[in-house]
Short mmCIF file of C-alpha atoms and ligand atoms in Angstrom, two decimals:
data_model
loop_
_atom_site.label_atom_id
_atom_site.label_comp_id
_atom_site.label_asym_id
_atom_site.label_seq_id
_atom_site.Cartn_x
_atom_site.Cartn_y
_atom_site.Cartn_z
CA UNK A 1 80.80 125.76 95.93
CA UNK A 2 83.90 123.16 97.25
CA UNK A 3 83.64 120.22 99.28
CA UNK A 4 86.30 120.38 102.33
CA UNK A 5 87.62 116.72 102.66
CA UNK A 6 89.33 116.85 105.83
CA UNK A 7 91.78 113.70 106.27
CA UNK A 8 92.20 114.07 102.21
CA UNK A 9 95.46 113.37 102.33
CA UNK A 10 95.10 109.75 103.85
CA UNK A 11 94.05 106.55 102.53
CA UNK A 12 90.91 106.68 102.35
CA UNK A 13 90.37 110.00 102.02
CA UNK A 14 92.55 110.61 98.59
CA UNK A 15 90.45 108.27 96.63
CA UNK A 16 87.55 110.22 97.83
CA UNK A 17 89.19 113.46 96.72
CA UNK A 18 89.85 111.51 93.50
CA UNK A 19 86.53 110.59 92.88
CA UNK A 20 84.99 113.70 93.64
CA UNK A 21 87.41 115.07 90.98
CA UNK A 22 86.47 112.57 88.75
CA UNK A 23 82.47 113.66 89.31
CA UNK A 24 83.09 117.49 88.59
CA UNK A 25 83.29 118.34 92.42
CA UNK A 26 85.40 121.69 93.92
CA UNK A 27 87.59 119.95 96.25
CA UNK A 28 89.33 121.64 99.29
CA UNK A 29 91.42 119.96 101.86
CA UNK A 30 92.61 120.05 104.96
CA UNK A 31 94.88 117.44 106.96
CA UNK A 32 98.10 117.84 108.87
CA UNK A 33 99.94 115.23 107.14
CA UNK A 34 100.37 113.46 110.65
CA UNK A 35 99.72 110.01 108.46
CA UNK A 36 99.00 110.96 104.78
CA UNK A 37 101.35 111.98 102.26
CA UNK A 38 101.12 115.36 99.94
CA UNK A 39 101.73 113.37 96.94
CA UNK A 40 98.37 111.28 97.65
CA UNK A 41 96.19 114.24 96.94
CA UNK A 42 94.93 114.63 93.45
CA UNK A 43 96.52 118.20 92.37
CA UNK A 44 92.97 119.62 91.40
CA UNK A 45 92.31 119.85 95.01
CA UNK A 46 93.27 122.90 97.45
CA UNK A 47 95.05 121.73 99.86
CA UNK A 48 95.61 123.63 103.19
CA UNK A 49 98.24 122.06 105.93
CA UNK A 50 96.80 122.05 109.24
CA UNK A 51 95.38 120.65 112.53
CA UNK A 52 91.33 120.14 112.74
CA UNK A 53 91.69 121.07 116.29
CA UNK A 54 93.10 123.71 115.86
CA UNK A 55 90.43 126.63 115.64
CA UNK A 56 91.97 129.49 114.05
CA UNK A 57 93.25 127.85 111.32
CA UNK A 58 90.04 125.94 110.66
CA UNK A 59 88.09 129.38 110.58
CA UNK A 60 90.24 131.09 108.24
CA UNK A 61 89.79 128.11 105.81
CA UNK A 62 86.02 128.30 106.07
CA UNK A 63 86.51 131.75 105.53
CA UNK A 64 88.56 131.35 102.51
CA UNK A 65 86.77 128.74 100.88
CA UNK A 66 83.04 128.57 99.80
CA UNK A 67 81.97 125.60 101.65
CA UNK A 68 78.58 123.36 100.83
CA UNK A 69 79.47 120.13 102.70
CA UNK A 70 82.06 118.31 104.33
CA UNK A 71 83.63 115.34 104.48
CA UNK A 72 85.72 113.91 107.78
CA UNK A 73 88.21 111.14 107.66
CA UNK A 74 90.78 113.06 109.74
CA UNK A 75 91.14 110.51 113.02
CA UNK A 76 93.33 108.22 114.53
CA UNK A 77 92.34 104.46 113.67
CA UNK A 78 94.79 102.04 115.04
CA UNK A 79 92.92 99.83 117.24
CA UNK A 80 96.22 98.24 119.43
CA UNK A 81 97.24 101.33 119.81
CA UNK A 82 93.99 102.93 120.92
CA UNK A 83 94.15 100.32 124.03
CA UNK A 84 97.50 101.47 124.97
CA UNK A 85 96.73 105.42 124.72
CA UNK A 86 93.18 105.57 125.13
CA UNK A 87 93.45 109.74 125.78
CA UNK A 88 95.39 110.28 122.31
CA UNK A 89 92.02 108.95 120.40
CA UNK A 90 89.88 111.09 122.23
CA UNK A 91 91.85 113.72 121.90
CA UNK A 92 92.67 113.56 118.00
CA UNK A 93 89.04 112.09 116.90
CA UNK A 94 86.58 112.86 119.58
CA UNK A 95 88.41 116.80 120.36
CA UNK A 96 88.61 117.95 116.39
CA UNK A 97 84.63 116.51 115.92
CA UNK A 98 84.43 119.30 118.47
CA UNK A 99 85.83 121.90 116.90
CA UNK A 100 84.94 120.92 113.18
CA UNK A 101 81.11 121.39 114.61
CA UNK A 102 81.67 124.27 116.58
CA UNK A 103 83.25 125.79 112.80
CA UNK A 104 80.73 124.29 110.42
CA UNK A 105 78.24 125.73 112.72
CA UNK A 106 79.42 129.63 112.97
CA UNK A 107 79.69 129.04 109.25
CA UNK A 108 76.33 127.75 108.61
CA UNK A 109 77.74 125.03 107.46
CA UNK A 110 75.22 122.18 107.82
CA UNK A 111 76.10 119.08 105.91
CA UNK A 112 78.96 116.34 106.77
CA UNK A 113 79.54 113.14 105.79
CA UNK A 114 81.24 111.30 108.78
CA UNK A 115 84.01 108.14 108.86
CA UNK A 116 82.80 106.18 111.13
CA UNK A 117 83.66 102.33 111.61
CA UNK A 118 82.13 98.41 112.52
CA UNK A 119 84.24 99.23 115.65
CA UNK A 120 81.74 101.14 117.10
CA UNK A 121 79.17 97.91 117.36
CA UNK A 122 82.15 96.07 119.45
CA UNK A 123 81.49 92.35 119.53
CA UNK A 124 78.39 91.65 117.78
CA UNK A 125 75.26 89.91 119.24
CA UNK A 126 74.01 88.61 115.98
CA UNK A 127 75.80 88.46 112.23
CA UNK A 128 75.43 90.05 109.87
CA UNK A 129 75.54 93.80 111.64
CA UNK A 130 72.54 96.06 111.39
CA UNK A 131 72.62 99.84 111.32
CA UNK A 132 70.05 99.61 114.63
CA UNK A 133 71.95 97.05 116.27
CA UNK A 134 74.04 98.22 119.96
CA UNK A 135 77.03 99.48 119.74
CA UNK A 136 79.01 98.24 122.45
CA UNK A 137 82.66 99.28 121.33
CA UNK A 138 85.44 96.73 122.84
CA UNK A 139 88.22 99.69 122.05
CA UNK A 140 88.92 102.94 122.37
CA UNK A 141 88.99 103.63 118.70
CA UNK A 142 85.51 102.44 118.37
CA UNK A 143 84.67 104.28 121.32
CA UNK A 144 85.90 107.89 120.33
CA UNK A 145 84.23 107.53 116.91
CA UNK A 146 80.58 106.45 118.72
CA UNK A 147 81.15 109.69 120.83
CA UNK A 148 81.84 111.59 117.56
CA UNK A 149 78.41 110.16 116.17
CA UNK A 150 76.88 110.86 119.29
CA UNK A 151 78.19 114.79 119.08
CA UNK A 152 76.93 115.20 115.47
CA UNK A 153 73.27 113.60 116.84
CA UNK A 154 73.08 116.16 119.31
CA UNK A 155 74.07 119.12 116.92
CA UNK A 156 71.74 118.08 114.59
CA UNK A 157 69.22 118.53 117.63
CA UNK A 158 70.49 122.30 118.55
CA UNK A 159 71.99 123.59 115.33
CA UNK A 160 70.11 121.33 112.09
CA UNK A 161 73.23 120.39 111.37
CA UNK A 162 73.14 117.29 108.85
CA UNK A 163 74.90 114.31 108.60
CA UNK A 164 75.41 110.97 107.37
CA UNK A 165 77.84 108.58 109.60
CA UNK A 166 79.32 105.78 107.11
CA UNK A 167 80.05 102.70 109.14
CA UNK A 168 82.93 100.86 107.07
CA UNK A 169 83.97 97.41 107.93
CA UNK A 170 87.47 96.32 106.61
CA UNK A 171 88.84 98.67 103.50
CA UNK A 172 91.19 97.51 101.40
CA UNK A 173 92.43 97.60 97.83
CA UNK A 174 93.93 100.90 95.73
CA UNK A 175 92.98 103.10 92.98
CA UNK A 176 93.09 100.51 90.07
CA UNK A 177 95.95 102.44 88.12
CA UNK A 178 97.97 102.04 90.84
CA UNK A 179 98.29 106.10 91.20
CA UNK A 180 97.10 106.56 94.66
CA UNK A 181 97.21 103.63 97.68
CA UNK A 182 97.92 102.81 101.54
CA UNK A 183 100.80 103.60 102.91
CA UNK A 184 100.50 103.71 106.57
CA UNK A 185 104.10 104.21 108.92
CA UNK A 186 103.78 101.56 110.82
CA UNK A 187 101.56 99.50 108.84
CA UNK A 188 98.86 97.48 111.18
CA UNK A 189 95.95 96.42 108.58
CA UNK A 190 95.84 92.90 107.31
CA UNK A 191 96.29 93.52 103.70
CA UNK A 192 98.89 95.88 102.91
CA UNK A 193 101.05 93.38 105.79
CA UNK A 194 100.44 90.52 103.98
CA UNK A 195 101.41 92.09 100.92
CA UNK A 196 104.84 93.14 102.83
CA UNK A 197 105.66 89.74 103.12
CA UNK A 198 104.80 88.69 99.85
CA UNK A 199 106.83 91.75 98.78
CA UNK A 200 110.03 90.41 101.35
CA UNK A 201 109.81 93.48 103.19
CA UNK A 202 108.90 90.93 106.18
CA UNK A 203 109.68 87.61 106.73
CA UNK A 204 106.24 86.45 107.58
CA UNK A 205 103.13 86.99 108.77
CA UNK A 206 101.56 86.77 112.31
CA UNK A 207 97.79 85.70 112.43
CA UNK A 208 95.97 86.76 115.70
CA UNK A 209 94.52 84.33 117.26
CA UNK A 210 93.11 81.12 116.25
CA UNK A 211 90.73 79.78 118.58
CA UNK A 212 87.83 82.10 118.09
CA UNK A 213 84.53 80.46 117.39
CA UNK A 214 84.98 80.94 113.89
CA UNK A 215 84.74 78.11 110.91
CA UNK A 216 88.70 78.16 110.96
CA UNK A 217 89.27 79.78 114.44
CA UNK A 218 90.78 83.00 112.71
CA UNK A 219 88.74 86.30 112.95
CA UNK A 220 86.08 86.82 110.29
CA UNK A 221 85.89 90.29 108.65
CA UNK A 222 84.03 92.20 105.56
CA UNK A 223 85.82 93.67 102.86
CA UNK A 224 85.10 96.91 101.13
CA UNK A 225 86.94 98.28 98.20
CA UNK A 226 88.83 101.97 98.73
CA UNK A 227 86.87 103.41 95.03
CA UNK A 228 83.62 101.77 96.27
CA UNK A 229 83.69 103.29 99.24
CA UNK A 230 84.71 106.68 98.35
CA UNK A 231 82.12 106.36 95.80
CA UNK A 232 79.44 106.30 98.94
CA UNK A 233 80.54 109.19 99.99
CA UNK A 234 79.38 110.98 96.93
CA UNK A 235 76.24 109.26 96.99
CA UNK A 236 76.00 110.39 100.91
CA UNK A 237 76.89 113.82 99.87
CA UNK A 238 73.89 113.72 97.54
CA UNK A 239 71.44 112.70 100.04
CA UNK A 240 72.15 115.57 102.26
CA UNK A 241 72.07 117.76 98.98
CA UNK A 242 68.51 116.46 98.73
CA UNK A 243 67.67 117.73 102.17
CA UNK A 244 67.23 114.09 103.81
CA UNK A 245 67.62 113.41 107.87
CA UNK A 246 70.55 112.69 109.40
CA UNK A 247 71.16 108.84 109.43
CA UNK A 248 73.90 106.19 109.35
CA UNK A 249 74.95 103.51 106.95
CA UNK A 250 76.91 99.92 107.16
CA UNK A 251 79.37 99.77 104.13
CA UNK A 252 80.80 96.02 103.67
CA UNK A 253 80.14 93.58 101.19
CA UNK A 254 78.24 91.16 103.55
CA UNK A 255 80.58 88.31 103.01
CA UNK A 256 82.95 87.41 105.80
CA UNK A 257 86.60 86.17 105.07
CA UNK A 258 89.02 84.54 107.98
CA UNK A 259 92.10 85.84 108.14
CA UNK A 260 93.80 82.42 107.02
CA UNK A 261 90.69 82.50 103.96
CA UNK A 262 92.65 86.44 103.11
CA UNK A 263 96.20 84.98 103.15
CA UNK A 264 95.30 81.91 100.87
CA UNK A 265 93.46 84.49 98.64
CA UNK A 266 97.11 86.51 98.52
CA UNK A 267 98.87 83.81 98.18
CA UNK A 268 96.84 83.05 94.73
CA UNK A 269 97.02 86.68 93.62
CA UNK A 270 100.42 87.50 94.03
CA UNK A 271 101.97 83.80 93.26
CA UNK A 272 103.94 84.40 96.72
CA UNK A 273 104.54 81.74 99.48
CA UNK A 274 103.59 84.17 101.75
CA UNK A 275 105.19 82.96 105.24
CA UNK A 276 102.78 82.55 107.70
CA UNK A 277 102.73 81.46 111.81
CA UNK A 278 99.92 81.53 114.41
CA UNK A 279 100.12 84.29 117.17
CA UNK A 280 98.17 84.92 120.32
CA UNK A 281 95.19 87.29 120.34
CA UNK A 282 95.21 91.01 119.62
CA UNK A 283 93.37 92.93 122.24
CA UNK A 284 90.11 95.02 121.23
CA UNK A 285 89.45 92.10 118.37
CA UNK A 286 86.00 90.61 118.13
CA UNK A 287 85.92 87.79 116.56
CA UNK A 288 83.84 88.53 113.18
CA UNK A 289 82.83 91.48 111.90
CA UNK A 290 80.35 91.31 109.11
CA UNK A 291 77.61 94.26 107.69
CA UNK A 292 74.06 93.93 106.82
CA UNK A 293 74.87 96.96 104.16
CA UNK A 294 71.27 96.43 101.96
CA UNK A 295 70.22 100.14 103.75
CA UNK A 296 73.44 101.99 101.50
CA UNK A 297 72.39 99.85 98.50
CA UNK A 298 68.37 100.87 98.95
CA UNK A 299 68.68 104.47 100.29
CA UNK A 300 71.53 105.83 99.21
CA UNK A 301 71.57 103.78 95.59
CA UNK A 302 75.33 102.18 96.49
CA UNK A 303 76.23 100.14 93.50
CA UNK A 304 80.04 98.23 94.92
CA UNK A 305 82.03 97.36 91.42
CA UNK A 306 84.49 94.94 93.85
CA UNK A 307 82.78 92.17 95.19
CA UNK A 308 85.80 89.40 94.98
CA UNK A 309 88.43 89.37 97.86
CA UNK A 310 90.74 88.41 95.28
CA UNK A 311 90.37 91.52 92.77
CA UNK A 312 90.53 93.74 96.17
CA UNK A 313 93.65 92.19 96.22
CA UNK A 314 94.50 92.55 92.78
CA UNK A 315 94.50 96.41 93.26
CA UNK A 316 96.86 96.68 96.19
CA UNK A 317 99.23 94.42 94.87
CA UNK A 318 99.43 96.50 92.05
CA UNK A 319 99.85 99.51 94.08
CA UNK A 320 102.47 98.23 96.14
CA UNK A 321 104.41 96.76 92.70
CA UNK A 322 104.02 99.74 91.00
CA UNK A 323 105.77 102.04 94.50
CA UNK A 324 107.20 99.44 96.59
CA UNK A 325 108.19 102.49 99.36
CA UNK A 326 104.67 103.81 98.82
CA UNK A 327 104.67 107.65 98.48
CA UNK A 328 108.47 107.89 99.52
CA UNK A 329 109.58 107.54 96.07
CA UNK A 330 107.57 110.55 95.12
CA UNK A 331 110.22 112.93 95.67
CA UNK A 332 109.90 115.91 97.95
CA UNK A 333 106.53 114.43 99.57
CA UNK A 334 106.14 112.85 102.70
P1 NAD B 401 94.65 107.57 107.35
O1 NAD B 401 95.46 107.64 108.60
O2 NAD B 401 95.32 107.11 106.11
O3 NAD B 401 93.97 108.97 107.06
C1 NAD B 401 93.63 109.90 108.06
C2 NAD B 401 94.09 111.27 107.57
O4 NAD B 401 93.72 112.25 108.54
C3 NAD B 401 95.61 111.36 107.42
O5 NAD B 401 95.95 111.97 106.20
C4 NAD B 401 96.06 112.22 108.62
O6 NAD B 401 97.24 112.93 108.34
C5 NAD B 401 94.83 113.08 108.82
N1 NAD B 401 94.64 113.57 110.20
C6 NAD B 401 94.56 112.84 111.35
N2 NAD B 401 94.34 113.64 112.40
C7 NAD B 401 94.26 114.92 111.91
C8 NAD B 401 94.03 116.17 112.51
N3 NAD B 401 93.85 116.33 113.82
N4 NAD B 401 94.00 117.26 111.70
C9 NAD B 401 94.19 117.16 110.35
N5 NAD B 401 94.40 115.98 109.74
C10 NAD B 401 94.44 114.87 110.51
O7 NAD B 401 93.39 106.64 107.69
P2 NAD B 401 92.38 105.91 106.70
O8 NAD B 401 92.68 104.45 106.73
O9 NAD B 401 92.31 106.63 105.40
O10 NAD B 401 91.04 106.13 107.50
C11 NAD B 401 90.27 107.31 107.31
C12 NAD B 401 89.09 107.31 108.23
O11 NAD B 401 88.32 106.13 108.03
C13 NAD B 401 89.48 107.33 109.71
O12 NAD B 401 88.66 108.28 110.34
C14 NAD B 401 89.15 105.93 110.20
O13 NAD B 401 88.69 105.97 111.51
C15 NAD B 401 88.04 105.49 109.26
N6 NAD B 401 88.02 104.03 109.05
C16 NAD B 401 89.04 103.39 108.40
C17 NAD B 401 88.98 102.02 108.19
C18 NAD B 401 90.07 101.27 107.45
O14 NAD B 401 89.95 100.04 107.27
N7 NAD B 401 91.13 101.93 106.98
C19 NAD B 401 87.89 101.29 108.67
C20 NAD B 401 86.86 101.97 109.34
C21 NAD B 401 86.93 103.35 109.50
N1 UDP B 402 95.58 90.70 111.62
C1 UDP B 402 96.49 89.66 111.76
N2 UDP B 402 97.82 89.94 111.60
C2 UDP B 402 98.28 91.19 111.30
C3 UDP B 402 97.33 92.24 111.14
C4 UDP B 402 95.99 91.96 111.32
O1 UDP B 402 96.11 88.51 112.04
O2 UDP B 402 99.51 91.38 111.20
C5 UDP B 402 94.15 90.40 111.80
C6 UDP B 402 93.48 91.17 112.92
O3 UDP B 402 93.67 90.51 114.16
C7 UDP B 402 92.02 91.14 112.45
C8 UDP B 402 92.14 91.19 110.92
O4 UDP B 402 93.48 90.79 110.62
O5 UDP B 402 91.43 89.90 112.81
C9 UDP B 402 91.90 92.58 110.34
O6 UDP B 402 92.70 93.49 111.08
P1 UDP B 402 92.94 94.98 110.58
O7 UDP B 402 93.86 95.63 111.55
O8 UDP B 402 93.34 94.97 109.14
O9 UDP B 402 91.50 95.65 110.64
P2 UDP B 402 90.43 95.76 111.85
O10 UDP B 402 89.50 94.58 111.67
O11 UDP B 402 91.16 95.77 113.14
O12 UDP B 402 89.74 97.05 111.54
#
């Protein structure tokens, strides 16, 4: 039976796919290449182009393929822009939850591991982040994926349909071969910028905001590793396979960096100046974001490999040296 990884073909999603390869898993997916690339998904997976809104298409994949589980990364996740077209998230995330369900369900489909995001807890009331702690999003980002956790609660109620929501805090990092990494057009996360500038694709780098109530005034986040997290997935999958409840998971590293603490940690990696000026706030930001994530380590037996900021690092730089236009080299791939 095949795992459908809908959103393979993004960042985080192809390192799942290539980890479930890597495990012996049947691997179909489906993504409409709005912002992954072809060339990202491992070539042992199926891949089917297409919308996860759009119905029709969606059933005749489920139809097609022999499905156990599924996995969703397929969303929208650009917080700035998510406060300037609120409607597009809830469209794109919150709409194709909808329909996935509404699938899964006249399949008898009944297990899916979910991306969800430390967005949805908005600004924190205590550090570090528990699983049973509000969440209060300050975006629409955060917002449409709470809705989408809320959706899978209730059809779990009505239909027993399983799942496990994986609430990541910052990812970062690539495949170590350098094979597979982020390439995102435009680029908004903190790393792979950074590593623009150290690259001289950019002449420097803006920090948001430096008067939050932070050691350094910069904003504080967690930083996960791309192949640990996709390996959580698996070990989600496997819970479900073993007939647990539905229930939700932190994934961070519960160590907080600052944003001036990540470019001084470049800086050493790459040997780079790495220019550097203070900007004003970016709206929808709390200030730090870090995860209590002992629940993935005792429950679902998450072992991270990357616990330095630095070899995190290591990998993307390596990535980005290795394909310095990302997946646009890769002829005849988007
Ligand atoms: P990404 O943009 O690289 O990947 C998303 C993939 O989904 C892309 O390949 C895109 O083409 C596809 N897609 C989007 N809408 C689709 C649709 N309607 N139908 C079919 N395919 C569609 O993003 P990513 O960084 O890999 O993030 C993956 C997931 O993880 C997202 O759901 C995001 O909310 C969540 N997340 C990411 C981070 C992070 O730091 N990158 C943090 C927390 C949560
Ligand atoms: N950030 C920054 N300059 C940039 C991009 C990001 O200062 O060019 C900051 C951003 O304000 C946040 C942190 O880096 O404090 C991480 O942002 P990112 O978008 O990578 O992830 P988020 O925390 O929003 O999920």
């Amino acid at each position: 039976m095949a795992i459908l990884v809908l959103g393979g073909a993004g960042y985080i999603g192809s390192h799942t796919v290539d980890r479930l390869i890597a495990n012996g898993y049947d691997v179909a997916v489906v993504d409409n290449l709005v912002t992954g690339h072809k060339a990202a998904i491992n070539p042992k997976a199926r891949f089917y182009e297409g919308d996860v809104r759009d119905k029709k298409f969606l059933n005749d994949v489920f139809d097609k393929e022999d499905i156990e589980g599924v996995i969703h990364f397929a969303a929208f996740s650009v917080v700035p822009e998510s406060m300037k077209k609120p409607l597009k998230y809830f469209d794109n995330n919150t709409g194709g939850m909808i329909s996935l369900l509404e699938v899964m369900n006249a399949h008898n489909v009944k297990k899916i591991v979910f991306s969800s995001t430390a967005a949805t807890y908005g600004e924190p009331k205590q550090i570090p982040i528990k699983e049973t702690d509000p969440q209060v999003p300050t975006n629409p980002y955060g917002e449409s994926k709470l809705a989408m956790e809320k959706i899978m609660h209730w059809s779990d109620v009505a239909y027993g349909i399983k799942f496990v929501a994986l609430r990541y805090f910052n990812v970062a990092g690539a495949k170590p071969d350098g094979s597979i990494g982020e390439d995102h057009h435009p680029e908004t996360h903190l790393v792979p910028i950074i590593l623009q500038v150290a690259a001289g694709e950019r002449d420097e780098l803006t920090i948001f905001g430096d008067d939050y109530d932070t050691p350094d005034g910069t904003n504080v986040r967690d930083y996960v590793h791309v192949m640990d997290l996709a390996d959580a997935h698996i070990l989600a999958l496997k819970y479900l396979q073993a007939g647990h409840d539905s229930d939700a998971f932190n994934l961070g590293s519960s160590t907080g960096f600052s944003n001036k603490q990540m470019l001084d940690a470049a800086r050493d990696v790459t040997g780079k100046p790495i220019p550097a000026k203070m900007g004003p706030r970016r709206a929808g930001d709390p200030s730090t974001l870090i995860a209590a994530s002992d629940k993935a380590r005792k429950v679902l037996g998450w072992k991270p490999q990357f616990d330095d900021v630095h070899e995190i690092i290591k990998t993307a730089w390596n990535w980005k040296e290795k394909h310095p236009k990302g997946y646009d080299d890769q002829k005849g791939n988007k």
